[in-house]
CSV table of C-alpha atoms and ligand atoms in Angstrom, one decimal:
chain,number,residue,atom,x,y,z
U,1,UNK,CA,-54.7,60.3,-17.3
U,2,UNK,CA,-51.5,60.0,-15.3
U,3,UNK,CA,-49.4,63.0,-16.2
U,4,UNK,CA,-46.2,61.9,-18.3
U,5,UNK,CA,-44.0,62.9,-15.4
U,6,UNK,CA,-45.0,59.9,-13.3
U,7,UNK,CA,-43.3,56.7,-14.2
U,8,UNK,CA,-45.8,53.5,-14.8
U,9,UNK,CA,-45.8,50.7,-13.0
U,10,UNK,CA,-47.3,47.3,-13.3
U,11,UNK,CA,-47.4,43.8,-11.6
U,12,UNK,CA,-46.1,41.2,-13.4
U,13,UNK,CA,-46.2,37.2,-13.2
U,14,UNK,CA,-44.0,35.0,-15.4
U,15,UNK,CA,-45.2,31.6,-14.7
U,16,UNK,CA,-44.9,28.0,-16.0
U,17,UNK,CA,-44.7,24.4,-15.6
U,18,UNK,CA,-41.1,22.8,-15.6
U,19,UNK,CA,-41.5,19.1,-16.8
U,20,UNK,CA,-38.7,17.5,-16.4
U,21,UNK,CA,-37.1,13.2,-16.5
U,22,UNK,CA,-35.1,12.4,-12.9
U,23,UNK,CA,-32.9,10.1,-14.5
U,24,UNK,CA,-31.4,6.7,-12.1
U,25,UNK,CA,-29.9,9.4,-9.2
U,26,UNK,CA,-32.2,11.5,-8.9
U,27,UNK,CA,-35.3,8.7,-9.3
U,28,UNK,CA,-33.9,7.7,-6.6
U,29,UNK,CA,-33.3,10.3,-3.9
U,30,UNK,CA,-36.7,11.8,-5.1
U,31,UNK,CA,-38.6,7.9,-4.8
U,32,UNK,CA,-36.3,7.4,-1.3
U,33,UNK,CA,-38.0,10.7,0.6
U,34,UNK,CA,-41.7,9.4,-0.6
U,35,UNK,CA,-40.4,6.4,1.8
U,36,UNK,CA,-39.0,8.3,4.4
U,37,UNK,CA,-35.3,7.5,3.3
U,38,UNK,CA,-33.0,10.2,2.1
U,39,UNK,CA,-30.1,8.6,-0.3
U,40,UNK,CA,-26.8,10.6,-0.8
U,41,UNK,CA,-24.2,9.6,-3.9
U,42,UNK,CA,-20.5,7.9,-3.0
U,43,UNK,CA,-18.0,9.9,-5.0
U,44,UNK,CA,-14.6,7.5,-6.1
U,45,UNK,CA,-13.3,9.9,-3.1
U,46,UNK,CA,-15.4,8.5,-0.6
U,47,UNK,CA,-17.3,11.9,0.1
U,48,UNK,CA,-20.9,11.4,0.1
U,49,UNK,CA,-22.9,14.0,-1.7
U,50,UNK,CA,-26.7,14.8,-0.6
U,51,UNK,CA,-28.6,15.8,-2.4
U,52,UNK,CA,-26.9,13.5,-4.5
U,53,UNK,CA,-25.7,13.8,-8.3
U,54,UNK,CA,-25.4,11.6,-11.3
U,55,UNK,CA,-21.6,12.8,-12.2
U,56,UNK,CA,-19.0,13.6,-9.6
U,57,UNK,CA,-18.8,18.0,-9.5
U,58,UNK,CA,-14.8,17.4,-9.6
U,59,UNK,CA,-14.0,14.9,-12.1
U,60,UNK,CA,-17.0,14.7,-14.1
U,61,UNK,CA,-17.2,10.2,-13.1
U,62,UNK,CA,-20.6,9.0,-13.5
U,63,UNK,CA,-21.9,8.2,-10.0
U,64,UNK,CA,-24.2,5.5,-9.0
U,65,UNK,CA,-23.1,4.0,-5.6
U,66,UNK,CA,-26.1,4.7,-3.5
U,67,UNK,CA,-26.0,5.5,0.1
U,68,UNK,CA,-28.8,6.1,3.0
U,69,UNK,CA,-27.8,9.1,5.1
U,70,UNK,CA,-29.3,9.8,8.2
U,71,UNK,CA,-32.7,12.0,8.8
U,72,UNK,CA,-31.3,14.3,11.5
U,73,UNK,CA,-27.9,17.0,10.5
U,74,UNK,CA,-26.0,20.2,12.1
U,75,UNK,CA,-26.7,23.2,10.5
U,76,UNK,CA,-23.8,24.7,8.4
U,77,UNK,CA,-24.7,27.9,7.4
U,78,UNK,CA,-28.7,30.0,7.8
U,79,UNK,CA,-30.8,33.1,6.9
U,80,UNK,CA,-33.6,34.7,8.3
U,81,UNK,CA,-36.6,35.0,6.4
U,82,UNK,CA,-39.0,37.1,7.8
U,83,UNK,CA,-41.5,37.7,5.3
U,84,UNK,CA,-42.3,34.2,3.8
U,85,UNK,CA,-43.5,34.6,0.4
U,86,UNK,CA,-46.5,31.8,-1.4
U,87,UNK,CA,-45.2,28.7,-2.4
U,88,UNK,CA,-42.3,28.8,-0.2
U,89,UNK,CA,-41.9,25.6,2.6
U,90,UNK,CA,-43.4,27.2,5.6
U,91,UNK,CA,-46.0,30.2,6.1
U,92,UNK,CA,-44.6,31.7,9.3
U,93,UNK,CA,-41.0,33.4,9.7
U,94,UNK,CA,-38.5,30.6,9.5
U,95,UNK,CA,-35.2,30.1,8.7
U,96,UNK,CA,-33.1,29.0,5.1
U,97,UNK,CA,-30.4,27.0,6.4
U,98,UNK,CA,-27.9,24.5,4.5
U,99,UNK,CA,-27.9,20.9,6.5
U,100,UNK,CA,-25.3,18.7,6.0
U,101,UNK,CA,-26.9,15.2,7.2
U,102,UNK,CA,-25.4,12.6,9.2
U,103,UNK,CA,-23.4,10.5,7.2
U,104,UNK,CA,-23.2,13.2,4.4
U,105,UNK,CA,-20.3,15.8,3.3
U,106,UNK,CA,-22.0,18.1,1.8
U,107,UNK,CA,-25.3,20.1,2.6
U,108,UNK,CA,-29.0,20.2,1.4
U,109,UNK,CA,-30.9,23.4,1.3
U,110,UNK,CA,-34.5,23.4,3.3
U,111,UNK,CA,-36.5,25.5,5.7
U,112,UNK,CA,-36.0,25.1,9.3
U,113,UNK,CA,-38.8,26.1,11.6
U,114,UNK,CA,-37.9,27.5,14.4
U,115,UNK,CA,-39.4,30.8,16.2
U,116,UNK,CA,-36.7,33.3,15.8
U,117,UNK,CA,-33.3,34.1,14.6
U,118,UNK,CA,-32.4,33.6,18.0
U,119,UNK,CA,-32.9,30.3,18.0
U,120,UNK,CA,-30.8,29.7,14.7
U,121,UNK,CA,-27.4,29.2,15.0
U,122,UNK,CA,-24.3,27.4,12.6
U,123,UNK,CA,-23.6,23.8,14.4
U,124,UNK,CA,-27.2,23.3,15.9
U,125,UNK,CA,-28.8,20.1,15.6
U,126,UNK,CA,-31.9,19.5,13.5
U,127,UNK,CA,-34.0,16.7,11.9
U,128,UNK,CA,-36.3,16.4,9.0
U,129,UNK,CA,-39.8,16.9,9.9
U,130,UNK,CA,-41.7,14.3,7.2
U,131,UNK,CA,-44.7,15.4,4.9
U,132,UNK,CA,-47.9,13.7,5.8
U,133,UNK,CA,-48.8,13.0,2.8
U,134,UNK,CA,-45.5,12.4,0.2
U,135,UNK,CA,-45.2,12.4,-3.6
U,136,UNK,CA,-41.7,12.2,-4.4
U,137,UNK,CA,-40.7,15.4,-4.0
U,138,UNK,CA,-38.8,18.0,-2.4
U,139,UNK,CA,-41.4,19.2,-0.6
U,140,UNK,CA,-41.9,15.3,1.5
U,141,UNK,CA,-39.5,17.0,3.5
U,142,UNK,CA,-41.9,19.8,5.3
U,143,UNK,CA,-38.8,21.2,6.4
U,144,UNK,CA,-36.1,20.5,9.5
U,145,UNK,CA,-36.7,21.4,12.8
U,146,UNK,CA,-34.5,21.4,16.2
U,147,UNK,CA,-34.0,18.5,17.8
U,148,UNK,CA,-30.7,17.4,20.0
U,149,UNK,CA,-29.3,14.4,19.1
U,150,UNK,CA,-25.5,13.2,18.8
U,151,UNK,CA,-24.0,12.8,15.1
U,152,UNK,CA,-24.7,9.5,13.5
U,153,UNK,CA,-21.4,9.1,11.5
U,154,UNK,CA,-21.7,6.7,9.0
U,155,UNK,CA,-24.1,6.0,5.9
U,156,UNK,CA,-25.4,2.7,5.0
U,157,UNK,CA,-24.9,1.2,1.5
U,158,UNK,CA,-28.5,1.3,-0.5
U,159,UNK,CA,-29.2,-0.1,-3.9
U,160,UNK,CA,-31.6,2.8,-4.6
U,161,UNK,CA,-34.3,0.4,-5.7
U,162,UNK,CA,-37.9,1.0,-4.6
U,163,UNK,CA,-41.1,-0.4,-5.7
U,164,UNK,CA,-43.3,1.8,-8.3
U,165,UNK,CA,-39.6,4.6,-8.4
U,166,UNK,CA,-41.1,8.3,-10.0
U,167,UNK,CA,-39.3,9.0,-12.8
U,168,UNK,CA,-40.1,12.6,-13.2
U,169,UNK,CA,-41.3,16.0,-12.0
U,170,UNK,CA,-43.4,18.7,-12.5
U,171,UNK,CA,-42.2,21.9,-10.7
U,172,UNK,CA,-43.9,25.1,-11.1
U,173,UNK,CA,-41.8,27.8,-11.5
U,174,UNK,CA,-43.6,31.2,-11.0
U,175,UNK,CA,-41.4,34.8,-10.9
U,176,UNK,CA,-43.8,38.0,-9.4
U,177,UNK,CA,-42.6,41.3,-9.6
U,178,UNK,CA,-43.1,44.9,-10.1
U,179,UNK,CA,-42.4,46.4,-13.7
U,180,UNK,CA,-41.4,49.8,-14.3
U,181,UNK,CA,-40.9,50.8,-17.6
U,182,UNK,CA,-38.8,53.8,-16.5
U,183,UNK,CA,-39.0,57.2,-17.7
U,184,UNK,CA,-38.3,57.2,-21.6
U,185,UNK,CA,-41.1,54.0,-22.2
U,186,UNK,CA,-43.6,55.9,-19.7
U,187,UNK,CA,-43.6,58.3,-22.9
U,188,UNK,CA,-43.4,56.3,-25.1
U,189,UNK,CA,-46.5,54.0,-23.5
U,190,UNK,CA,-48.6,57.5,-22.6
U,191,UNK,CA,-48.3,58.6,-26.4
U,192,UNK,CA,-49.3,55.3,-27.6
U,193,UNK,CA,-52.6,56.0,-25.7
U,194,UNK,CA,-53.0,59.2,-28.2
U,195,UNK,CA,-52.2,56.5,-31.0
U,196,UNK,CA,-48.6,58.1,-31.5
U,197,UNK,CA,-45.3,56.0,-31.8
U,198,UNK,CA,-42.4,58.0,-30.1
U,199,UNK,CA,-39.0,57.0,-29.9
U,200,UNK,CA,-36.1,59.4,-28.7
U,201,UNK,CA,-33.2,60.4,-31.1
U,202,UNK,CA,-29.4,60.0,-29.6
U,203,UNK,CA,-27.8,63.4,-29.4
U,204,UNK,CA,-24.5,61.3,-30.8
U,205,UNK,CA,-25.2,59.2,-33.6
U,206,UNK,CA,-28.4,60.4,-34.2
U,207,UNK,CA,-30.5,57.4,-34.3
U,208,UNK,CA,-34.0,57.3,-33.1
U,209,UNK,CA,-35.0,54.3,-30.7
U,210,UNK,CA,-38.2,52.9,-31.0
U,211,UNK,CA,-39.3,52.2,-28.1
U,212,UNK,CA,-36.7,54.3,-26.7
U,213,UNK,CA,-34.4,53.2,-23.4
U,214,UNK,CA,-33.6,56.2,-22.4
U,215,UNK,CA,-30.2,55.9,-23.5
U,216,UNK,CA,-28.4,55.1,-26.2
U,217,UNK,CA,-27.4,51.5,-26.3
U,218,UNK,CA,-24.2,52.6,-28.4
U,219,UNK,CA,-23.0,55.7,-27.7
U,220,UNK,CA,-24.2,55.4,-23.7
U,221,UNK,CA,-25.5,59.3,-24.0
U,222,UNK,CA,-29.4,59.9,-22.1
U,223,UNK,CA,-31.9,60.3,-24.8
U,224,UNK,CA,-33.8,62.9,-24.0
U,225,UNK,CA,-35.4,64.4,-27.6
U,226,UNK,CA,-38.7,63.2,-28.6
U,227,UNK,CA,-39.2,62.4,-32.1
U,228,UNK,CA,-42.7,60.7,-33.6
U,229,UNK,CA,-42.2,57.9,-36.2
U,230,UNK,CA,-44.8,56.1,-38.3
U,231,UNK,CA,-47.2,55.2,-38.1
U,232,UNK,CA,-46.5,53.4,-41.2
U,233,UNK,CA,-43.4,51.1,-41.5
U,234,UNK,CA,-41.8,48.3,-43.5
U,235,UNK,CA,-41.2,44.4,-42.4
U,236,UNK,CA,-37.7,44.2,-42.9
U,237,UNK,CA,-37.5,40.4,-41.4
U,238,UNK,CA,-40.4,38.4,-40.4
U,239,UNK,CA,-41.3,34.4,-39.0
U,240,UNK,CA,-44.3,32.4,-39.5
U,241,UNK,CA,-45.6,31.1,-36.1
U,242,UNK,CA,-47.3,27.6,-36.1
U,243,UNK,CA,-47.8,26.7,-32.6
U,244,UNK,CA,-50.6,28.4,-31.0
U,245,UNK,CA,-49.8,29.8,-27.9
U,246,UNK,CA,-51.8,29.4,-24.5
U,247,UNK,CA,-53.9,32.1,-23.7
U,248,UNK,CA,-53.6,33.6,-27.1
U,249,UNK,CA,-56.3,33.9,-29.7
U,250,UNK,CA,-54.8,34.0,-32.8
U,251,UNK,CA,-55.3,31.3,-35.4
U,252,UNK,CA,-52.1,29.7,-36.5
U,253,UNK,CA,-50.0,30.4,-38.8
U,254,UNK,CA,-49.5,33.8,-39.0
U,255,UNK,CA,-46.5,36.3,-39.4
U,256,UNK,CA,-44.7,38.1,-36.6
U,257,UNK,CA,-42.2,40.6,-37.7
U,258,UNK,CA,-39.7,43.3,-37.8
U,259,UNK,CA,-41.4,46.4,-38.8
U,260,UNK,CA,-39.4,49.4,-39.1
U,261,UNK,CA,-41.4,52.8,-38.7
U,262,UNK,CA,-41.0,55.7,-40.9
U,263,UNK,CA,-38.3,57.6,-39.6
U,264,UNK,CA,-37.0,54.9,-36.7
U,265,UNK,CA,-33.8,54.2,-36.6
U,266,UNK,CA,-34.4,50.2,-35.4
U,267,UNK,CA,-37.2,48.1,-36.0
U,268,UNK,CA,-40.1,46.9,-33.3
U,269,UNK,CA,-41.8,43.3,-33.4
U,270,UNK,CA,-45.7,43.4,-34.6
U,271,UNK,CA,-47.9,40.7,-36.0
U,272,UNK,CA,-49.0,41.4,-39.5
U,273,UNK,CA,-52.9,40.9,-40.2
U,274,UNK,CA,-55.1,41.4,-43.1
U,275,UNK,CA,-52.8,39.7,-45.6
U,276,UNK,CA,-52.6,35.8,-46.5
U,277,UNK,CA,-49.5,34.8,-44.0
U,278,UNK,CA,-47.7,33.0,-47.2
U,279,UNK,CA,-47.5,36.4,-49.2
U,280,UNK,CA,-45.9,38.7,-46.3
U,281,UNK,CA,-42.2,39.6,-48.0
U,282,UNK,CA,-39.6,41.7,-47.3
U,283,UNK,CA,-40.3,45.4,-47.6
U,284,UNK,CA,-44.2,45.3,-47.2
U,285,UNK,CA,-45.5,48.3,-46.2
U,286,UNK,CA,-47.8,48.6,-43.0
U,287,UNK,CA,-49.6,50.6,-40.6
U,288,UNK,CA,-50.8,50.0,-37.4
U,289,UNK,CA,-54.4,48.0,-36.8
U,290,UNK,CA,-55.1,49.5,-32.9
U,291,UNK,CA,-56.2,47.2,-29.9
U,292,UNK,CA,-60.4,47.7,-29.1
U,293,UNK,CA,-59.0,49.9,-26.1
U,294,UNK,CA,-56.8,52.2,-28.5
U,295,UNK,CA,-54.0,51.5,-26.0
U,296,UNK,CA,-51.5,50.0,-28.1
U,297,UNK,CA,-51.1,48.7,-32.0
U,298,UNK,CA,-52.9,45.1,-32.1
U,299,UNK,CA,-51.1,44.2,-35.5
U,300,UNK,CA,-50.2,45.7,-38.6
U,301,UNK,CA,-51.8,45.3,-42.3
U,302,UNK,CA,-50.8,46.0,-45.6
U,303,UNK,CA,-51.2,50.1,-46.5
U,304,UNK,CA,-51.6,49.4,-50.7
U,305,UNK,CA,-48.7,51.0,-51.0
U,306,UNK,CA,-45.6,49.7,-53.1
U,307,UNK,CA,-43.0,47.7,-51.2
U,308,UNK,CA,-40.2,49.7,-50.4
U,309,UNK,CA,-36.8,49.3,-52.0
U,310,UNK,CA,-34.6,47.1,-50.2
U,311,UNK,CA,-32.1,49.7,-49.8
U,312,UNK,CA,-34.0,51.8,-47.5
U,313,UNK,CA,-34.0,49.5,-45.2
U,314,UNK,CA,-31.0,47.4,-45.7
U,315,UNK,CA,-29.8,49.0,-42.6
U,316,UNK,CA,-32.4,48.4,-40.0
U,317,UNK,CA,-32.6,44.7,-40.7
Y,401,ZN,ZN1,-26.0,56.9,-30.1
């Protein structure tokens, strides 16, 4: 076993699919780079705003007067990016840069390939480099690349209309990391392997945190002193669940709660098992149910025991 001293650490992926309508505006710029067109809004100004919006940043007007821009731009500002990451627009070094297109007065994010930062400057000239094969997406523009050309100044009036216009995206959003629990929860996580809950008690106001921070969220003091709770407790609030989540085999409903341990001075989240989900109540009294590898509690089940009086835990709710 790791000695407590060392800190865990573990990789971590939060990732989903973002489903979301596009609306006239956006239909449009979206349907106009599957064609090869890139459409930028008319503001009552007269600025032109790519990529364009539905209502005006300023005044909050509702925009709709379409305009084609033009498929080459000067860089306006850039960053380096050495270390390209998956799912980003190119897999070699390239540059972030903000491109404010011909015709347009404001700039559009993208990659620019290009070999080094040397190459990279503010006021270079660029052009979109087209996605073979185009969806209706971001992504039909592979990215820009250099390509010297003089400034075409003015946009073209569009009516934004295109035949068989997609009207909404899928993008996947996806968030890797490294977790570290830091000190205090290395504890706590190390004890739970010996099926003990420890929180730490604040040297101030004296509560015990379960699982601890390290510090106390009140009084702002390091918790430092070790105190075991439970392993029985009382639901002092609980929810019944009734959508059954991905990944997750537990048959719906069932209760998830906020089960105060014996001696804790807040209360955790569990799931409560071994009880009908219509009959968990208020000061039920429960003890932990432990995962197959004994690393942590699975849920919690009914101990027999009386419910606890409210006042005991009137506090914790
Ligand atoms: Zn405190």
């Amino acid at each position: 076993m790791t000695p407590p001293s060392e800190t865990l650490r573990a990789p971590l992926v939060v990732e989903f699919p973002f489903t979301r309508s596009l609306g006239p505006v956006q239909s449009a710029f979206l349907t106009g780079l599957r064609e090869q067109t890139v459409l930028g809004v008319r503001t009552e100004t007269g600025e032109v705003l790519v990529p364009p919006v539905e209502y005006d940043p300023a005044t909050a007007a509702e925009l709709r007067d379409l305009v084609e821009v033009g498929a080459t731009g000067t860089v306006t500002t850039w960053a380096w990016n050495p270390g390209p990451r998956p799912g980003q627009p190119l897999a070699t070094p390239f540059a972030w840069v903000l491109v404010r297109l011909d015709g347009a007065d404001t700039a559009l994010l993208h990659a620019l390939d290009a070999p080094g930062p040397e190459a990279v400057r503010t006021g270079m000239r660029v052009r979109i480099r087209w996605a073979a094969e185009r969806s209706g997406a971001i992504t039909d523009i592979a990215c820009f690349e250099p390509y010297d050309s003089d400034p075409v100044a003015e946009p073209g009036s569009h009516d934004g209309r295109f035949a068989d216009p997609v009207t909404g995206i899928v993008a996947a959003a996806r968030l890797d990391y490294t977790y570290s629990p830091g000190r205090a929860q290395t504890r706590y996580l190390h004890a739970l392997t010996e099926r003990r809950t420890v929180g730490e008690r604040c040297p101030s106001c004296t509560k015990v945190y379960v699982p601890p921070r390290g510090a106390c969220p009140t009084c702002g003091v390091a918790t430092t002193h070790q105190v075991e709770v439970g392993p029985r407790g009382t639901v002092t609030t609980y929810c019944i669940v009734n959508i059954k989540a991905k990944n997750l085999d537990i048959e719906v409903p069932y209760v998830y709660a906020h089960i105060a341990l014996d001696g804790a001075g807040l209360a955790l989240h569990g799931r409560i098992g071994g009880i009908p989900y219509d009959q968990v109540r208020m000061g039920l009294r429960v003890e932990p149910v432990w995962s197959e590898d004994g690393r942590y509690p699975d849920h919690y089940r009914p101990t027999g025991e009386p419910d606890a009086d409210y006042d005991t835990y009137k506090e914790l709710l």
